[in-house]
Amino acid sequence: MNTSTSGVQLQTRRRWLADAVELLSSMRFAISLLTLIAIASIIGTVLKQNEPMPNYVNQFGPFWFDVFDKLGLYAVYSAWWFLLIMAFLVVSTSLCIVRNAPKMLKDMRSWRENVREQSLRNFHHRAEWNTGAAPATLTQQLANVVAASGYKVKVLARNEATLISAKQGAANKWGYIFAHSAIVIICIGGLLDSDLPIRFQQWMYGKTPFAGNGLIADIGPQHRLGLGNPTFRANTLIPEGATSSTAVIPQKNGVLIQELPFSIQLKRFVIEHYSTGMPKLFASEVVIRDNDTGKTFPATIKVNEPLIHKGVAVYQSSFEDGGSKLTLTGYPMSGGSHATFSIRGEVGESTALGSGKEYTVEWSGFRPFNVENMAQAGQDVRAVNAGKSFNERFGAGLDKQLGSAAKNANSKDLKNVGPSVQYKLRDKTGQAREYHNYMQPVQVEGAWVFLTGVRTSPAEPFRYLRIPADDQDSVDEWMRLRAALQNADLREKAARRYADRAMPGNREDAEKLRAQLQQSASRGLGIFAGNEQQAGYLAVSRFLEKLPTEEQEKAADIFMKILNGTLWELWQAAREKEGLPPIAADDKHGRFLQLAANAYSDAFFYGSPVYLQLKEFTEVKASVLQVTRSPGKNVVYLGCLLLTLGVFAMFYIRERRLWIWLKPEQGGTRALMAMSAQRKTLDFEKEFEALKARLTQTAAQSPQSPQSPQAAVNTAPAQS
């Protein structure tokens, strides 16, 4: 009883194992795995991999960031589930090769000589004829014809007959073997170049990513990978004149430092541009120093022309700023003063700002020139709905004044607008806004303005404040007018001048109207000057909304006329206070005043206590090099070669088999021909008909046996 039960259990286990092997080696299982790998590859292509985690939080938000993080989508190609799929694909394909390759190799060597006459008659493509030729003579002649057609031929003797067995295109089976072997080899090569060796070192030797800030030379050994690391893909940034012997490997929670067997000194970074200003060529002129021998040699690293030394490939990846020296002029954006100050910085460093160091300027980027599409002049600094009510109901036209990136989405006007600086202004609480300021004025919609962009998150586009350029191509006049708007005495003086100019005369009624107009002008100027809560056209809109609806439009027209006139007087008063001559009252300066009022209104949304304008710079370029060691690269190349050969063999090599059964009959010979192929195509049909014609013609021309008077060949056509 126990023996019987054990036997049943053993058979069950064997059956279960056989079923598992059958599933793993099946075509449907392999196709399912390839589909999953294709989907993962699409995700890895669309979603940038191995970026800093805050970038993903800004892009997807906290909820989806956590979901994608658990799925491992930020490093798809090293996720456990992706590696598991790859491992299953290797196992599945290997089992498929083990199961089928021996049979295929055996079939390739086989002549299928056990075929019988009756089985040949059952073939779809066959022909049969009688001839008076002797069997031995006919056998040799037919075998020669078949061999001349490109077939390998073997003549086999049977009891009372002779069999000619021929084959062509047996290498088609190699296509299957090569293609399946290529999948295994490519997967193995991919695993060799994966981060599994790095994970092993983290698990076995306690290597951990470095998540802090500091110099690479000060990072401890627990964050460093030695020269024996078999595979890595890292980056190194080298400023001109600097040297690096390490590279940085991005990790989920920081970086690992990879030691290199040589040092790289960047002598010069070369960049060439098209006429549009877009980069055409960038290359690094470097000096390599071998750490073991101390020997040095120069090299030039270009895009698609890497340097390979000691099994490590160095590619030209991109370029960055290497610490350019900047000198800027600061203008206050609040208060009644427009006194300037000088500030210096270096890209990659930070500078304290303010007497009490209330702010820190973090210099994040510098570009010596910028090619911009001036048909899309930049999103303005206001919130999407800011001033909407005033714009729609009172016709101020803020969108028309400042423009929007969506306005001319299909237009292109590429221009080099000169240098720009990018920085973050961080307060004591750690909150920061990012700014992007152009050094030179830019012509937008017919007016020359200084563009200064702002955004609160890297995921947002910059929104630009447009400060009009004055007669000296500077922001001084706008800053003077901005400060004057914050000066109550100057506002009162401008209101009085406006009233005197609008209501001349000394009569009592004129004095009364002049006083009323002065009061209205002073109040309107004060509303426009605003406070910490609101200013500019937004404050005007809120004020007008308090009036009855039927009076708002008329009041808006009167308000804007008084405001425009008072602003002109305020500008003149501000210049007079500083001993400057008055401005000519012409269209040019009238346009400037309009743009200045718009810029003041939008400056309420700028969110910075200062405006920093770039004055001087000393550019320092840096090259970003990708440093890789990929032992699986040649393995993958081999797999690609086998895959190409395999696909070529499967699609372009057609296996055909041919049999001719020769049997003596009535002093002559009766011949039965049959032919088969893997794929029945029109070419195969033509080949069969042509070969049949040649064989029957050869049989007809064969010398007749002296024992038979028959001299003709009778053929039976193939049955379809």
XYZ file of C-alpha atoms in Angstrom:
720
model
C 0.000 0.000 0.000
C 2.773 2.398 0.935
C 4.735 1.477 -2.197
C 1.713 2.171 -4.389
C 1.063 5.516 -2.706
C 4.715 6.543 -3.068
C 4.628 5.615 -6.737
C 1.539 7.749 -7.324
C 3.141 10.704 -5.504
C 6.336 10.309 -7.538
C 4.355 10.246 -10.776
C 2.430 13.338 -9.656
C 5.636 15.219 -8.905
C 7.116 14.203 -12.248
C 3.968 15.274 -14.035
C 3.983 18.602 -12.199
C 7.658 19.127 -13.092
C 7.029 18.196 -16.716
C 4.099 20.620 -16.884
C 6.230 23.401 -15.367
C 9.036 22.791 -17.842
C 6.501 22.704 -20.675
C 5.076 26.057 -19.591
C 8.466 27.719 -19.101
C 9.748 26.583 -22.486
C 6.558 27.385 -24.391
C 6.289 30.099 -27.003
C 3.333 31.808 -25.299
C 5.298 32.186 -22.043
C 8.309 33.707 -23.835
C 6.099 36.118 -25.798
C 4.397 37.215 -22.566
C 7.776 37.947 -20.996
C 8.954 39.866 -24.072
C 5.756 41.920 -23.955
C 6.376 42.847 -20.313
C 9.980 43.769 -21.105
C 8.797 45.942 -24.019
C 6.331 47.761 -21.736
C 9.038 48.290 -19.116
C 11.411 49.602 -21.787
C 8.800 52.111 -22.948
C 8.398 53.322 -19.359
C 12.171 53.569 -18.989
C 12.368 55.612 -22.199
C 9.504 58.015 -21.452
C 10.320 58.502 -17.768
C 13.829 59.845 -17.131
C 15.712 57.348 -15.005
C 17.821 57.844 -11.871
C 16.899 61.481 -11.395
C 17.058 63.057 -7.910
C 13.953 62.123 -5.934
C 12.782 65.754 -5.414
C 12.468 66.094 -9.209
C 9.942 63.256 -9.273
C 8.025 64.720 -6.321
C 7.736 68.036 -8.144
C 6.679 66.312 -11.358
C 4.074 63.832 -10.063
C 3.077 65.056 -6.624
C 3.410 63.172 -3.313
C 0.747 60.504 -3.994
C 1.862 59.322 -7.432
C 5.503 59.740 -6.480
C 5.000 57.176 -3.725
C 3.095 54.819 -6.053
C 5.745 54.969 -8.794
C 8.505 54.632 -6.218
C 7.040 51.381 -4.874
C 6.833 50.067 -8.451
C 10.472 50.960 -9.025
C 9.716 53.087 -12.103
C 12.485 55.587 -11.349
C 15.087 52.872 -12.002
C 13.181 50.398 -14.171
C 16.172 48.494 -15.492
C 17.423 47.664 -12.015
C 14.012 47.018 -10.420
C 13.650 43.576 -8.849
C 10.643 42.689 -10.990
C 12.442 43.657 -14.215
C 15.475 41.548 -13.298
C 13.138 38.687 -12.382
C 11.461 38.910 -15.796
C 14.872 38.890 -17.457
C 15.893 35.831 -15.435
C 12.698 33.995 -16.379
C 13.240 34.904 -20.029
C 16.763 33.458 -19.885
C 15.462 30.265 -18.257
C 12.535 29.985 -20.666
C 14.632 30.490 -23.778
C 17.385 28.194 -22.521
C 14.876 25.403 -21.865
C 13.420 25.943 -25.305
C 16.890 25.597 -26.854
C 17.708 22.514 -24.765
C 14.455 20.834 -25.768
C 14.461 21.628 -29.464
C 18.054 22.221 -30.579
C 19.123 18.529 -30.448
C 16.081 17.538 -32.482
C 16.800 20.256 -35.015
C 20.470 19.354 -35.311
C 19.522 15.721 -35.768
C 16.952 16.670 -38.393
C 19.521 18.832 -40.226
C 21.868 15.808 -40.495
C 19.077 13.428 -41.327
C 18.297 12.409 -44.936
C 14.869 11.088 -43.946
C 15.785 7.881 -45.687
C 13.088 5.802 -44.043
C 10.462 7.147 -46.385
C 8.330 4.582 -48.251
C 6.834 4.559 -51.714
C 3.294 4.777 -50.429
C 4.061 7.779 -48.223
C 5.588 9.602 -51.203
C 2.331 9.110 -53.119
C 0.552 11.010 -50.363
C 2.656 14.174 -50.872
C 0.912 17.209 -52.261
C 3.760 17.989 -54.689
C 4.657 14.813 -56.635
C 5.175 13.505 -60.149
C 5.444 9.985 -61.576
C 6.691 8.702 -64.910
C 7.915 5.570 -66.747
C 11.040 5.389 -68.828
C 12.887 2.671 -70.673
C 16.244 3.671 -69.161
C 18.136 1.281 -66.950
C 17.759 2.019 -63.197
C 21.479 2.453 -62.550
C 21.961 4.862 -65.456
C 18.826 6.852 -64.643
C 19.767 7.068 -60.965
C 23.123 8.654 -61.765
C 21.651 11.097 -64.274
C 18.803 12.218 -62.008
C 21.161 12.560 -59.052
C 23.407 14.811 -61.148
C 20.451 17.009 -62.154
C 19.333 17.374 -58.528
C 22.864 18.169 -57.378
C 23.228 20.757 -60.138
C 20.095 22.456 -58.758
C 21.881 23.134 -55.474
C 20.742 20.132 -53.465
C 22.845 17.786 -51.407
C 22.174 14.269 -52.703
C 22.384 10.822 -51.196
C 21.558 7.584 -53.106
C 20.159 4.751 -51.018
C 19.532 1.159 -52.093
C 16.258 -0.489 -51.143
C 15.077 -4.102 -51.555
C 13.935 -3.787 -55.145
C 14.314 -0.045 -55.644
C 16.652 2.909 -55.354
C 15.944 6.088 -53.363
C 17.494 9.445 -54.189
C 17.186 11.656 -51.079
C 18.110 15.341 -51.424
C 17.913 18.391 -49.201
C 18.588 22.121 -49.437
C 18.346 24.965 -46.920
C 18.825 22.841 -43.836
C 20.669 25.847 -42.322
C 17.213 27.322 -41.757
C 17.230 25.454 -38.438
C 20.304 27.421 -37.405
C 18.132 30.531 -37.592
C 15.949 29.233 -34.780
C 18.973 28.226 -32.691
C 20.833 31.493 -33.325
C 17.806 33.706 -32.614
C 16.943 31.970 -29.357
C 20.581 31.835 -28.280
C 20.865 35.549 -29.049
C 18.045 36.341 -26.608
C 19.851 34.442 -23.861
C 23.204 36.072 -24.669
C 21.746 39.605 -24.828
C 19.949 39.122 -21.514
C 23.143 37.831 -19.901
C 25.059 40.789 -21.305
C 22.403 43.136 -19.949
C 22.622 41.547 -16.514
C 26.427 41.873 -16.600
C 26.041 45.612 -17.233
C 23.299 46.078 -14.638
C 23.808 47.420 -11.139
C 23.759 43.938 -9.596
C 27.514 44.126 -8.812
C 26.944 47.450 -7.052
C 24.019 46.037 -5.100
C 26.170 43.092 -4.114
C 28.841 45.440 -2.763
C 26.229 47.380 -0.842
C 24.904 44.164 0.689
C 28.228 42.397 1.226
C 30.616 45.256 2.040
C 28.262 47.825 3.540
C 28.590 50.445 0.818
C 25.991 53.190 1.223
C 25.038 56.213 -0.913
C 26.251 59.609 0.234
C 23.302 61.955 0.732
C 25.002 65.078 2.091
C 26.935 67.999 0.665
C 30.679 68.432 0.565
C 33.851 67.927 -1.385
C 34.363 64.563 -3.074
C 37.789 64.276 -1.445
C 36.146 64.390 1.998
C 33.609 61.610 1.332
C 34.359 58.495 3.383
C 35.312 55.027 2.077
C 31.894 53.547 2.851
C 30.543 55.693 0.007
C 33.286 54.781 -2.481
C 33.609 51.911 -4.949
C 37.075 50.621 -5.753
C 38.861 49.999 -9.016
C 37.736 46.371 -8.946
C 34.092 47.289 -9.519
C 33.308 45.226 -12.658
C 30.593 47.449 -14.086
C 29.382 51.014 -13.592
C 27.876 53.981 -15.396
C 28.872 57.276 -13.811
C 29.328 60.964 -14.595
C 32.033 63.464 -13.818
C 31.912 67.245 -14.197
C 35.297 68.868 -14.823
C 35.774 72.659 -15.095
C 38.432 73.977 -17.460
C 41.856 73.574 -15.887
C 40.617 71.117 -13.240
C 41.379 67.405 -12.843
C 39.190 64.515 -11.755
C 40.003 60.902 -10.898
C 36.537 59.965 -9.645
C 33.021 59.801 -11.033
C 29.584 59.966 -9.459
C 27.045 57.131 -9.691
C 23.497 58.416 -9.013
C 21.523 56.372 -6.521
C 18.012 56.585 -5.178
C 19.049 58.166 -1.882
C 22.274 59.882 -2.874
C 25.409 59.089 -4.849
C 28.281 56.618 -4.822
C 31.802 57.700 -5.705
C 33.584 55.523 -8.261
C 37.384 55.535 -8.283
C 38.950 55.620 -11.776
C 42.227 53.977 -12.857
C 43.323 57.283 -14.381
C 42.820 61.006 -13.940
C 41.286 63.376 -16.480
C 42.435 66.987 -16.793
C 40.264 69.276 -18.923
C 42.546 71.635 -20.812
C 39.876 73.275 -22.949
C 36.230 72.830 -23.775
C 35.337 73.595 -27.381
C 31.839 74.410 -28.568
C 30.680 75.437 -32.031
C 27.252 76.701 -33.000
C 24.965 76.942 -35.981
C 23.899 80.349 -37.263
C 20.747 80.003 -35.153
C 22.905 79.694 -32.046
C 22.134 76.014 -31.448
C 25.151 73.831 -30.512
C 26.715 72.103 -33.513
C 29.764 70.517 -31.911
C 31.154 70.270 -28.420
C 34.309 68.452 -27.453
C 36.738 68.175 -24.558
C 40.478 68.491 -24.999
C 41.877 66.477 -22.100
C 45.108 65.026 -20.740
C 44.899 61.475 -19.342
C 47.310 60.402 -16.614
C 47.566 56.682 -15.840
C 47.589 56.079 -12.093
C 49.791 52.972 -12.324
C 52.483 54.084 -14.742
C 52.246 57.867 -14.360
C 52.313 58.265 -18.140
C 50.226 60.998 -19.710
C 48.796 61.456 -23.170
C 46.478 64.034 -24.758
C 43.097 63.136 -26.221
C 40.008 64.798 -27.639
C 36.632 63.446 -26.585
C 33.721 64.237 -28.884
C 30.117 63.166 -29.098
C 30.054 59.612 -30.510
C 33.871 59.527 -30.366
C 34.673 58.230 -26.872
C 38.054 57.650 -25.265
C 38.654 54.050 -24.137
C 41.486 53.339 -21.697
C 41.950 50.289 -19.449
C 38.493 49.011 -20.263
C 36.833 52.269 -19.224
C 35.020 54.319 -21.876
C 34.735 58.095 -21.491
C 31.928 59.705 -23.500
C 31.182 63.370 -24.093
C 27.780 63.733 -22.459
C 27.031 67.453 -22.146
C 28.466 70.655 -20.752
C 27.712 72.873 -17.791
C 28.953 75.997 -16.128
C 32.185 75.394 -14.256
C 31.913 78.240 -11.760
C 31.682 81.436 -13.799
C 32.469 84.653 -11.895
C 29.558 87.102 -11.894
C 29.192 90.761 -10.992
C 25.665 92.132 -10.645
C 23.921 95.348 -9.666
C 21.095 95.108 -7.177
C 18.018 97.341 -7.275
C 15.490 97.431 -4.415
C 11.966 96.404 -5.421
C 10.223 97.983 -2.427
C 10.429 101.204 -0.431
C 11.033 104.781 -1.528
C 14.712 104.389 -2.389
C 16.275 103.224 -5.628
C 19.903 103.243 -4.473
C 21.855 100.425 -6.086
C 24.440 98.063 -4.635
C 26.965 95.655 -6.115
C 26.978 91.926 -5.496
C 29.376 89.212 -6.670
C 28.819 85.507 -7.062
C 30.144 82.298 -8.496
C 27.983 79.678 -10.182
C 27.555 76.742 -7.837
C 28.157 78.872 -4.732
C 25.913 81.116 -2.614
C 26.075 84.718 -1.433
C 24.454 86.342 1.599
C 22.130 89.243 0.782
C 20.966 92.034 3.088
C 22.525 93.765 6.052
C 21.147 91.135 8.390
C 21.711 88.372 5.843
C 17.964 87.830 5.562
C 18.373 86.171 2.190
C 20.825 83.868 0.460
C 21.429 83.950 -3.295
C 22.209 80.493 -4.657
C 23.825 80.923 -8.082
C 22.577 77.979 -10.139
C 23.413 78.818 -13.739
C 24.914 81.166 -16.279
C 24.660 81.162 -20.058
C 26.775 83.451 -22.261
C 24.066 83.523 -24.912
C 20.493 82.357 -25.297
C 18.636 81.519 -28.487
C 14.977 82.220 -27.756
C 11.797 82.105 -29.798
C 10.723 85.712 -29.527
C 7.320 84.852 -30.976
C 6.699 83.227 -27.586
C 7.919 85.956 -25.311
C 7.316 84.222 -22.015
C 4.503 83.876 -19.539
C 3.923 87.024 -17.524
C 4.471 87.007 -13.781
C 0.842 87.337 -12.762
C -1.225 84.423 -11.632
C -3.532 83.034 -14.322
C -6.581 84.992 -13.162
C -4.805 88.009 -11.696
C -6.528 91.213 -12.726
C -9.030 89.274 -14.852
C -12.011 91.201 -13.648
C -10.422 94.593 -14.380
C -9.120 93.343 -17.733
C -12.464 92.034 -18.923
C -14.707 94.771 -17.568
C -12.539 97.881 -17.902
C -10.380 97.070 -20.942
C -6.929 97.530 -19.420
C -5.654 94.694 -21.622
C -2.969 93.231 -19.368
C -2.581 90.112 -21.509
C -2.023 92.319 -24.536
C 0.524 94.427 -22.687
C 2.703 91.619 -21.346
C 1.909 88.743 -23.656
C 1.752 85.043 -22.967
C 3.624 81.988 -24.176
C 0.378 80.584 -25.535
C -0.318 83.577 -27.774
C 1.906 82.770 -30.742
C 2.422 79.060 -30.187
C 2.822 78.353 -33.900
C 5.197 81.233 -34.683
C 8.987 81.117 -34.645
C 11.373 84.048 -34.340
C 14.713 82.680 -33.092
C 17.141 85.298 -31.793
C 20.209 85.358 -29.602
C 19.168 87.568 -26.697
C 22.528 87.572 -24.948
C 23.766 86.371 -21.549
C 21.535 85.368 -18.677
C 21.950 84.360 -15.057
C 19.817 81.968 -13.031
C 19.653 81.911 -9.245
C 17.509 81.021 -6.252
C 16.652 83.564 -3.599
C 16.136 81.746 -0.293
C 14.853 83.398 2.891
C 15.586 82.463 6.492
C 12.690 80.017 6.614
C 14.160 78.021 3.730
C 11.530 79.102 1.198
C 12.967 79.922 -2.207
C 11.991 81.291 -5.574
C 14.038 80.827 -8.712
C 14.856 83.743 -11.013
C 16.149 83.963 -14.573
C 17.426 87.399 -15.596
C 18.688 88.501 -18.988
C 21.615 90.893 -19.117
C 20.516 92.907 -22.159
C 17.160 94.353 -23.185
C 15.071 92.292 -25.569
C 12.670 93.613 -28.187
C 9.198 92.243 -27.493
C 6.185 93.440 -29.464
C 8.077 96.496 -30.696
C 9.372 97.590 -27.279
C 12.759 97.058 -25.623
C 12.380 95.479 -22.212
C 14.489 93.671 -19.635
C 13.119 90.188 -18.969
C 13.342 88.741 -15.484
C 11.656 85.387 -14.933
C 10.376 83.846 -11.727
C 9.028 80.469 -10.690
C 8.318 78.829 -7.345
C 9.043 75.251 -8.437
C 11.387 73.590 -10.964
C 8.323 71.877 -12.427
C 6.864 75.260 -13.458
C 7.841 77.377 -16.468
C 9.335 80.793 -15.835
C 6.909 83.739 -15.859
C 8.536 86.979 -16.951
C 8.326 90.520 -15.681
C 9.043 93.060 -18.435
C 10.873 96.140 -17.219
C 11.014 98.791 -19.987
C 14.459 100.002 -21.062
C 15.017 103.768 -20.857
C 16.933 106.036 -23.237
C 20.247 104.710 -21.890
C 19.139 101.054 -22.252
C 18.990 100.628 -18.498
C 16.352 100.060 -15.813
C 17.247 103.261 -13.942
C 14.212 105.301 -15.030
C 11.785 102.520 -14.145
C 13.436 102.051 -10.769
C 13.213 105.831 -10.191
C 9.501 105.811 -11.009
C 8.911 102.719 -8.845
C 10.582 104.407 -5.858
C 8.623 107.623 -6.486
C 5.345 105.705 -6.311
C 6.342 104.596 -2.821
C 7.077 108.195 -1.742
C 3.956 109.895 -0.355
C 5.429 113.408 -0.648
C 6.275 112.943 -4.321
C 2.820 111.504 -4.997
C 1.220 114.567 -3.412
C 3.479 116.881 -5.403
C 2.622 115.066 -8.648
C -1.115 115.286 -7.882
C -0.850 119.043 -7.254
C 1.054 119.606 -10.496
C -1.456 117.575 -12.451
C -4.356 119.561 -10.990
C -2.624 122.864 -11.724
C -1.996 121.880 -15.322
C -5.527 120.558 -15.819
C -7.308 123.510 -14.106
C -5.393 126.737 -14.766
C -6.657 130.120 -13.496
C -7.174 131.920 -10.181
C -10.933 132.101 -10.009
C -12.624 130.739 -6.902
C -14.484 127.996 -8.793
C -11.261 126.944 -10.510
C -9.509 126.724 -7.143
C -12.269 124.514 -5.818
C -12.218 122.199 -8.849
C -8.420 122.129 -8.729
C -8.495 121.032 -5.081
C -11.026 118.287 -5.869
C -8.981 117.092 -8.832
C -5.783 117.120 -6.754
C -7.492 115.061 -4.096
C -8.754 112.537 -6.690
C -5.344 112.347 -8.379
C -3.578 111.831 -5.050
C -6.019 109.138 -4.010
C -5.810 107.385 -7.387
C -2.016 107.458 -7.313
C -2.068 106.071 -3.791
C -4.385 103.233 -4.804
C -2.125 102.357 -7.734
C 0.996 102.555 -5.530
C -0.717 99.992 -3.295
C 0.455 98.195 -0.182
C 1.694 94.745 0.828
C -1.676 93.160 0.013
C -2.325 94.602 -3.448
C -1.021 97.175 -5.900
C -1.210 98.280 -9.499
C -4.164 97.459 -11.705
C -5.321 94.744 -9.325
C -5.804 97.376 -6.586
C -7.560 99.682 -9.076
C -9.882 96.841 -10.094
C -10.771 96.067 -6.478
C -11.505 99.757 -5.851
C -13.789 100.118 -8.887
C -15.693 96.944 -8.024
C -17.004 98.721 -4.917
C -18.904 101.209 -7.103
C -22.387 100.540 -8.496
C -22.246 98.399 -11.615
C -23.747 101.036 -13.903
C -21.070 103.568 -12.878
C -18.007 101.337 -13.086
C -17.169 101.708 -16.767
C -17.414 105.505 -16.746
C -15.448 105.699 -13.511
C -12.745 103.461 -14.995
C -12.257 105.794 -17.980
C -11.953 108.858 -15.727
C -9.675 107.036 -13.282
C -7.248 105.909 -16.016
C -7.033 109.388 -17.562
C -6.210 110.947 -14.203
C -3.760 108.119 -13.356
C -1.842 108.440 -16.624
C -1.497 112.191 -16.248
C -0.454 111.958 -12.614
C 2.137 109.269 -13.365
C 3.738 111.582 -15.920
C 3.983 114.376 -13.360
C 5.331 111.919 -10.790
C 8.099 110.881 -13.182
C 9.041 114.526 -13.829
C 9.008 115.307 -10.102
C 11.259 112.336 -9.351
C 13.812 113.507 -11.944
C 13.604 117.080 -10.709
C 14.334 115.922 -7.151
C 17.589 114.381 -8.352
C 18.579 117.411 -10.442
C 17.829 115.841 -13.812
C 16.262 117.697 -16.758
C 12.613 117.034 -17.614
C 11.657 114.319 -20.099
C 10.329 115.386 -23.495
C 6.606 114.785 -23.864
C 6.552 112.638 -27.012
C 5.172 109.296 -28.163
C 8.361 107.416 -27.269
C 8.278 108.471 -23.630
C 4.519 108.079 -23.499
C 4.995 104.446 -24.566
C 7.692 104.019 -21.934
C 5.380 105.343 -19.229
C 2.632 102.920 -20.275
C 5.037 99.955 -20.124
C 6.442 101.226 -16.827
C 2.962 101.304 -15.280
C 2.289 97.775 -16.523
C 5.609 96.556 -15.109
C 4.914 98.195 -11.745
C 1.527 96.505 -11.609
C 3.037 93.107 -12.407
C 5.973 93.598 -10.013
C 3.491 92.946 -7.187
C 3.668 89.254 -8.237
C 7.447 89.193 -8.646
C 8.035 88.141 -5.051
C 11.591 89.424 -4.639
C 12.872 92.337 -2.536
C 15.579 93.040 -5.125
C 16.173 92.885 -8.842
C 19.658 91.664 -9.756
C 20.998 92.764 -13.134
C 24.090 91.091 -14.594
C 26.835 93.612 -15.373
C 30.075 91.634 -15.859
C 31.094 87.996 -16.049
C 34.070 85.720 -16.530
C 32.870 82.488 -18.072
C 34.279 79.172 -16.858
C 33.074 76.188 -18.896
C 32.849 72.640 -17.590
C 32.531 69.357 -19.441
C 30.187 66.601 -18.301
C 31.684 63.220 -19.182
C 29.995 59.853 -18.864
C 32.403 57.182 -17.625
C 31.399 53.551 -18.076
C 32.777 50.080 -17.663
C 30.534 47.611 -19.444
C 31.900 44.072 -19.736
C 28.568 42.950 -21.133
C 28.869 45.245 -24.150
C 30.791 42.742 -26.278
C 28.468 39.996 -25.106
C 25.493 42.054 -26.290
C 27.241 42.712 -29.610
C 27.694 38.972 -30.051
C 24.032 38.431 -29.268
C 23.010 41.083 -31.795
C 25.175 39.402 -34.447
C 23.591 36.022 -33.737
C 20.135 37.587 -33.747
C 20.790 39.141 -37.154
C 22.080 35.854 -38.540
C 19.171 33.977 -36.995
C 16.507 36.276 -38.389
C 18.198 36.207 -41.802
C 18.327 32.397 -41.756
C 14.708 32.017 -40.692
C 13.318 34.462 -43.235
C 15.586 34.014 -46.241
C 16.704 30.378 -46.119
C 13.952 27.938 -47.150
C 14.359 24.285 -46.345
C 13.306 21.907 -49.144
C 13.359 18.121 -49.253
C 13.268 15.993 -52.423
C 12.846 12.243 -52.903
C 12.940 10.190 -56.099
C 11.874 6.560 -55.854
C 13.237 4.475 -58.775
C 11.875 0.975 -59.298
C 12.561 -1.440 -62.209
C 9.401 -2.224 -64.169
C 8.777 -4.062 -67.521
C 12.394 -3.782 -68.696
C 12.564 -0.070 -67.811
C 12.215 2.130 -64.726
C 9.268 3.704 -62.934
C 10.152 6.984 -61.167
C 8.187 8.640 -58.344
C 9.229 12.148 -57.331
C 7.986 14.005 -54.215
C 8.968 17.377 -52.789
C 8.192 19.292 -49.567
C 9.039 22.611 -47.967
C 8.419 24.352 -44.637
C 6.450 27.155 -46.287
C 4.388 26.686 -49.409
C 4.990 29.786 -51.531
C 4.684 30.757 -55.188
C 8.461 30.455 -55.482
C 8.273 26.891 -54.229
C 5.554 26.092 -56.753
C 7.711 27.439 -59.586
C 10.778 25.604 -58.309
C 8.862 22.323 -58.161
C 7.552 22.717 -61.703
C 10.984 23.663 -63.061
C 12.746 20.777 -61.305
C 10.082 18.315 -62.438
C 10.533 19.485 -66.032
C 14.299 19.053 -65.896
C 14.034 15.578 -64.351
C 11.445 14.318 -66.862
C 13.457 15.760 -69.726
C 16.586 14.015 -68.455
C 14.665 10.737 -68.123
C 13.352 11.082 -71.681
C 16.832 11.642 -73.063
C 18.378 8.783 -71.079
C 19.681 5.805 -73.207
C 17.057 3.060 -73.392
C 17.622 -0.359 -71.930
C 18.288 -3.022 -74.652
C 15.630 -5.155 -72.998
C 12.887 -2.574 -73.585
C 11.572 -1.039 -76.813
C 10.048 1.911 -74.916
C 11.517 5.259 -75.946
C 9.070 7.781 -74.458
C 8.454 9.106 -70.990
C 4.993 9.020 -69.513
C 4.486 11.509 -66.702
C 1.788 11.855 -64.135
C 1.266 15.520 -63.133
C 1.275 16.678 -59.544
C -2.081 16.537 -57.855
C -3.283 19.714 -56.263
